[in-house]
């Protein structure tokens, strides 16, 4: 085997490994739901071979297909993609007096658009006392809430780079004016969305140097929601010396 062939094989192994966790979670959920590869391909609208590649870890669906895959196996996109189970834990023993919110290694652009690392990992967890949940978040449950970082300055001064963003991933559609994390035309944004006349969504930045734009009614098929921002934790440091 030549050096070039060895390099190609190693690159293929690394590339395939990126999808292994997704494939493992998918096949587990398929087994639980009693769904085979043929049923998955029919539900999602992809070829049998593509569905089989999902289960082998040699391919992973894009955002628009990920939701369909999740629905087919009675799961959620955030679990299949990130391994964050909004209906349970990872299996470890949990402190009964706290709620765990996990931070994933992903960024949402508060700028001109950011193509996320498609293989984010859980990088840390935050334990929140149960008695403080309502006080801090205005809700009794944090099911479906994950933490990501902001990136860019288009939402300044509301949000600044590296701020921790608490995102409700159960909100997968526009539910009224607010700040959403969404994909549009291949990039991920965190922006203020507002319904305006003409069945359009206005995409608004809090930084006046970034002009708003609109997502037209005929472009809605390119819009995919990751969740809605419910809280942020500023991470700015002041320099004194």
Tab-separated table of C-alpha atoms in Angstrom:
chain	number	residue	atom	x	y	z
A	1	UNK	CA	0.000	0.000	0.000
A	2	UNK	CA	1.432	3.383	-1.022
A	3	UNK	CA	1.762	6.368	1.325
A	4	UNK	CA	-1.011	8.092	-0.624
A	5	UNK	CA	-3.319	5.100	-0.167
A	6	UNK	CA	-2.525	5.000	3.553
A	7	UNK	CA	-3.292	8.704	3.881
A	8	UNK	CA	-6.576	8.278	2.011
A	9	UNK	CA	-7.543	5.382	4.268
A	10	UNK	CA	-6.714	7.355	7.414
A	11	UNK	CA	-8.696	10.346	6.186
A	12	UNK	CA	-11.665	8.085	5.442
A	13	UNK	CA	-11.454	6.572	8.931
A	14	UNK	CA	-11.386	10.022	10.529
A	15	UNK	CA	-14.262	11.225	8.361
A	16	UNK	CA	-16.361	8.177	9.159
A	17	UNK	CA	-15.623	8.468	12.866
A	18	UNK	CA	-17.266	11.888	12.882
A	19	UNK	CA	-20.598	10.191	12.206
A	20	UNK	CA	-20.234	7.193	14.515
A	21	UNK	CA	-21.996	8.757	17.495
A	22	UNK	CA	-24.876	9.910	15.308
A	23	UNK	CA	-25.181	6.450	13.734
A	24	UNK	CA	-25.153	4.756	17.142
A	25	UNK	CA	-27.891	7.021	18.497
A	26	UNK	CA	-29.945	6.616	15.327
A	27	UNK	CA	-29.769	2.814	15.262
A	28	UNK	CA	-30.655	2.650	18.963
A	29	UNK	CA	-33.728	4.804	18.397
A	30	UNK	CA	-34.670	2.846	15.268
A	31	UNK	CA	-34.565	-0.371	17.290
A	32	UNK	CA	-36.670	1.149	20.069
A	33	UNK	CA	-39.202	2.467	17.554
A	34	UNK	CA	-39.286	-0.724	15.473
A	35	UNK	CA	-38.197	1.137	12.337
A	36	UNK	CA	-36.027	-0.581	9.713
A	37	UNK	CA	-33.888	1.010	7.002
A	38	UNK	CA	-36.624	0.723	4.348
A	39	UNK	CA	-39.174	2.418	6.597
A	40	UNK	CA	-36.664	5.140	7.442
A	41	UNK	CA	-35.926	5.819	3.774
A	42	UNK	CA	-39.657	6.010	2.969
A	43	UNK	CA	-40.393	8.353	5.888
A	44	UNK	CA	-37.529	10.720	5.150
A	45	UNK	CA	-37.778	10.627	1.361
A	46	UNK	CA	-34.247	9.439	0.657
A	47	UNK	CA	-32.941	6.390	-1.141
A	48	UNK	CA	-32.512	3.097	0.678
A	49	UNK	CA	-28.750	3.393	0.216
A	50	UNK	CA	-28.657	6.861	1.796
A	51	UNK	CA	-30.720	5.688	4.777
A	52	UNK	CA	-28.372	2.721	5.156
A	53	UNK	CA	-25.395	5.091	5.135
A	54	UNK	CA	-27.000	7.032	7.988
A	55	UNK	CA	-27.057	3.844	10.070
A	56	UNK	CA	-23.463	2.961	9.147
A	57	UNK	CA	-22.105	6.372	10.033
A	58	UNK	CA	-20.848	7.176	6.538
A	59	UNK	CA	-23.390	9.960	5.994
A	60	UNK	CA	-25.413	12.345	8.134
A	61	UNK	CA	-28.579	14.204	7.094
A	62	UNK	CA	-28.622	17.933	6.582
A	63	UNK	CA	-30.702	20.109	8.891
A	64	UNK	CA	-33.843	19.896	6.753
A	65	UNK	CA	-33.683	16.080	6.773
A	66	UNK	CA	-32.537	15.724	10.379
A	67	UNK	CA	-35.943	16.712	11.711
A	68	UNK	CA	-37.641	14.164	9.442
A	69	UNK	CA	-35.239	11.444	10.591
A	70	UNK	CA	-35.916	12.347	14.227
A	71	UNK	CA	-39.681	12.238	13.691
A	72	UNK	CA	-39.413	8.843	11.994
A	73	UNK	CA	-37.743	7.292	15.054
A	74	UNK	CA	-39.729	9.254	17.682
A	75	UNK	CA	-36.705	11.255	18.768
A	76	UNK	CA	-35.450	14.834	18.460
A	77	UNK	CA	-32.852	16.471	16.190
A	78	UNK	CA	-30.860	17.715	19.180
A	79	UNK	CA	-30.542	14.170	20.550
A	80	UNK	CA	-29.545	12.535	17.267
A	81	UNK	CA	-27.176	15.356	16.340
A	82	UNK	CA	-25.684	16.326	19.699
A	83	UNK	CA	-26.531	13.468	22.053
A	84	UNK	CA	-28.482	15.754	24.379
A	85	UNK	CA	-31.608	13.896	25.430
A	86	UNK	CA	-34.279	16.434	26.297
A	87	UNK	CA	-36.425	13.708	27.835
A	88	UNK	CA	-33.785	12.180	30.067
A	89	UNK	CA	-30.128	12.044	31.007
A	90	UNK	CA	-27.098	10.299	29.547
A	91	UNK	CA	-27.565	7.581	32.125
A	92	UNK	CA	-25.321	8.943	34.849
A	93	UNK	CA	-26.581	9.330	38.391
A	94	UNK	CA	-27.951	12.830	38.832
A	95	UNK	CA	-28.164	15.051	41.873
A	96	UNK	CA	-31.875	15.050	42.672
A	97	UNK	CA	-31.645	18.599	44.014
A	98	UNK	CA	-30.248	20.111	40.822
A	99	UNK	CA	-31.060	20.372	37.131
A	100	UNK	CA	-28.270	19.787	34.610
A	101	UNK	CA	-27.991	22.001	31.540
A	102	UNK	CA	-25.317	20.960	29.054
A	103	UNK	CA	-23.206	23.263	26.945
A	104	UNK	CA	-22.415	22.008	23.464
A	105	UNK	CA	-19.454	23.011	21.321
A	106	UNK	CA	-21.371	25.056	18.790
A	107	UNK	CA	-21.637	28.727	17.946
A	108	UNK	CA	-24.542	30.819	16.719
A	109	UNK	CA	-23.530	33.815	14.679
A	110	UNK	CA	-24.508	37.274	15.811
A	111	UNK	CA	-22.921	38.518	12.598
A	112	UNK	CA	-23.211	37.841	8.894
A	113	UNK	CA	-23.816	34.121	9.250
A	114	UNK	CA	-21.752	31.286	10.607
A	115	UNK	CA	-21.538	27.749	9.332
A	116	UNK	CA	-21.428	25.669	12.488
A	117	UNK	CA	-19.070	22.854	13.277
A	118	UNK	CA	-21.416	20.034	12.224
A	119	UNK	CA	-20.105	17.666	14.901
A	120	UNK	CA	-20.427	19.540	18.213
A	121	UNK	CA	-19.659	17.843	21.488
A	122	UNK	CA	-20.888	18.392	25.016
A	123	UNK	CA	-18.055	20.359	26.627
A	124	UNK	CA	-19.397	21.122	30.096
A	125	UNK	CA	-22.482	21.042	32.259
A	126	UNK	CA	-24.044	23.575	34.577
A	127	UNK	CA	-25.871	22.389	37.669
A	128	UNK	CA	-28.760	24.633	38.699
A	129	UNK	CA	-30.557	24.154	42.043
A	130	UNK	CA	-34.147	23.146	41.369
A	131	UNK	CA	-35.492	25.793	43.717
A	132	UNK	CA	-33.783	28.494	41.609
A	133	UNK	CA	-35.041	27.340	38.200
A	134	UNK	CA	-38.265	29.358	38.191
A	135	UNK	CA	-36.556	32.389	39.699
A	136	UNK	CA	-33.842	32.400	37.040
A	137	UNK	CA	-35.757	31.198	33.981
A	138	UNK	CA	-39.425	31.928	34.644
A	139	UNK	CA	-40.354	28.286	34.090
A	140	UNK	CA	-40.500	25.129	36.165
A	141	UNK	CA	-38.644	22.830	33.777
A	142	UNK	CA	-35.478	23.129	31.698
A	143	UNK	CA	-36.247	20.100	29.523
A	144	UNK	CA	-34.922	20.809	26.052
A	145	UNK	CA	-32.685	23.684	27.146
A	146	UNK	CA	-29.045	23.633	26.047
A	147	UNK	CA	-26.240	26.195	26.190
A	148	UNK	CA	-24.253	27.518	23.242
A	149	UNK	CA	-21.941	30.492	22.712
A	150	UNK	CA	-22.682	33.642	20.740
A	151	UNK	CA	-20.214	34.708	18.088
A	152	UNK	CA	-20.047	38.102	16.367
A	153	UNK	CA	-21.279	41.565	17.299
A	154	UNK	CA	-24.487	42.104	15.335
A	155	UNK	CA	-26.636	41.596	18.442
A	156	UNK	CA	-24.545	43.897	20.633
A	157	UNK	CA	-25.169	45.307	23.154
A	158	UNK	CA	-27.877	42.707	23.884
A	159	UNK	CA	-25.545	39.766	23.195
A	160	UNK	CA	-21.773	39.829	22.972
A	161	UNK	CA	-19.204	37.305	21.707
A	162	UNK	CA	-18.747	34.278	23.983
A	163	UNK	CA	-21.888	35.020	26.016
A	164	UNK	CA	-23.579	31.819	27.166
A	165	UNK	CA	-26.959	31.426	25.491
A	166	UNK	CA	-29.698	29.275	27.006
A	167	UNK	CA	-31.703	27.922	24.082
A	168	UNK	CA	-35.046	26.108	24.220
A	169	UNK	CA	-34.605	23.468	21.513
A	170	UNK	CA	-38.220	22.334	21.794
A	171	UNK	CA	-39.250	25.476	19.926
A	172	UNK	CA	-38.840	24.389	16.312
A	173	UNK	CA	-40.939	27.073	14.622
A	174	UNK	CA	-41.721	30.785	14.825
A	175	UNK	CA	-43.900	31.318	17.898
A	176	UNK	CA	-43.886	35.112	18.048
A	177	UNK	CA	-41.376	37.921	18.165
A	178	UNK	CA	-38.123	37.003	19.870
A	179	UNK	CA	-34.505	35.964	19.378
A	180	UNK	CA	-34.090	32.650	17.569
A	181	UNK	CA	-31.239	30.385	16.526
A	182	UNK	CA	-31.903	29.253	12.975
A	183	UNK	CA	-30.379	28.098	9.717
A	184	UNK	CA	-31.018	30.009	6.521
A	185	UNK	CA	-29.271	29.537	3.188
A	186	UNK	CA	-26.637	27.289	4.735
A	187	UNK	CA	-25.600	29.528	7.632
A	188	UNK	CA	-26.592	29.633	11.289
A	189	UNK	CA	-27.778	32.891	12.817
A	190	UNK	CA	-28.953	34.264	16.119
A	191	UNK	CA	-31.249	37.165	15.308
A	192	UNK	CA	-34.418	38.851	16.362
A	193	UNK	CA	-37.348	37.657	14.228
A	194	UNK	CA	-40.567	39.593	13.720
A	195	UNK	CA	-43.591	38.794	11.591
A	196	UNK	CA	-44.369	41.641	9.189
A	197	UNK	CA	-46.933	42.357	6.499
A	198	UNK	CA	-46.783	40.136	3.453
A	199	UNK	CA	-46.255	36.870	5.360
A	200	UNK	CA	-42.585	37.770	5.751
A	201	UNK	CA	-40.182	37.479	8.667
A	202	UNK	CA	-37.996	40.476	9.414
A	203	UNK	CA	-34.506	39.443	10.538
A	204	UNK	CA	-33.271	42.170	12.872
A	205	UNK	CA	-29.882	42.847	14.447
A	206	UNK	CA	-29.694	44.905	17.641
A	207	UNK	CA	-26.473	46.489	16.369
A	208	UNK	CA	-27.561	49.376	14.122
A	209	UNK	CA	-24.574	48.840	11.826
A	210	UNK	CA	-26.161	45.612	10.564
A	211	UNK	CA	-29.201	46.323	8.365
A	212	UNK	CA	-32.266	44.081	8.656
A	213	UNK	CA	-33.306	41.720	5.904
A	214	UNK	CA	-36.429	39.694	5.174
A	215	UNK	CA	-37.192	36.047	4.684
A	216	UNK	CA	-39.939	35.947	2.084
A	217	UNK	CA	-42.855	33.544	2.189
A	218	UNK	CA	-41.453	31.555	-0.755
A	219	UNK	CA	-38.116	31.179	1.100
A	220	UNK	CA	-39.570	29.642	4.264
A	221	UNK	CA	-38.594	26.152	3.100
A	222	UNK	CA	-34.949	27.195	3.560
A	223	UNK	CA	-35.554	28.206	7.183
A	224	UNK	CA	-34.789	25.658	9.917
A	225	UNK	CA	-35.151	26.495	13.612
A	226	UNK	CA	-32.732	25.193	16.237
A	227	UNK	CA	-34.528	26.892	19.111
A	228	UNK	CA	-35.448	30.144	20.813
A	229	UNK	CA	-33.263	32.130	23.191
A	230	UNK	CA	-34.683	32.277	26.707
A	231	UNK	CA	-31.750	33.672	28.719
A	232	UNK	CA	-28.144	34.764	28.278
A	233	UNK	CA	-25.222	34.921	30.667
A	234	UNK	CA	-22.683	37.685	29.858
A	235	UNK	CA	-19.088	36.476	29.735
A	236	UNK	CA	-17.270	39.784	29.173
A	237	UNK	CA	-14.119	40.565	31.142
A	238	UNK	CA	-13.078	44.083	32.066
A	239	UNK	CA	-9.385	44.877	31.766
A	240	UNK	CA	-7.857	46.887	34.611
A	241	UNK	CA	-4.141	46.246	34.140
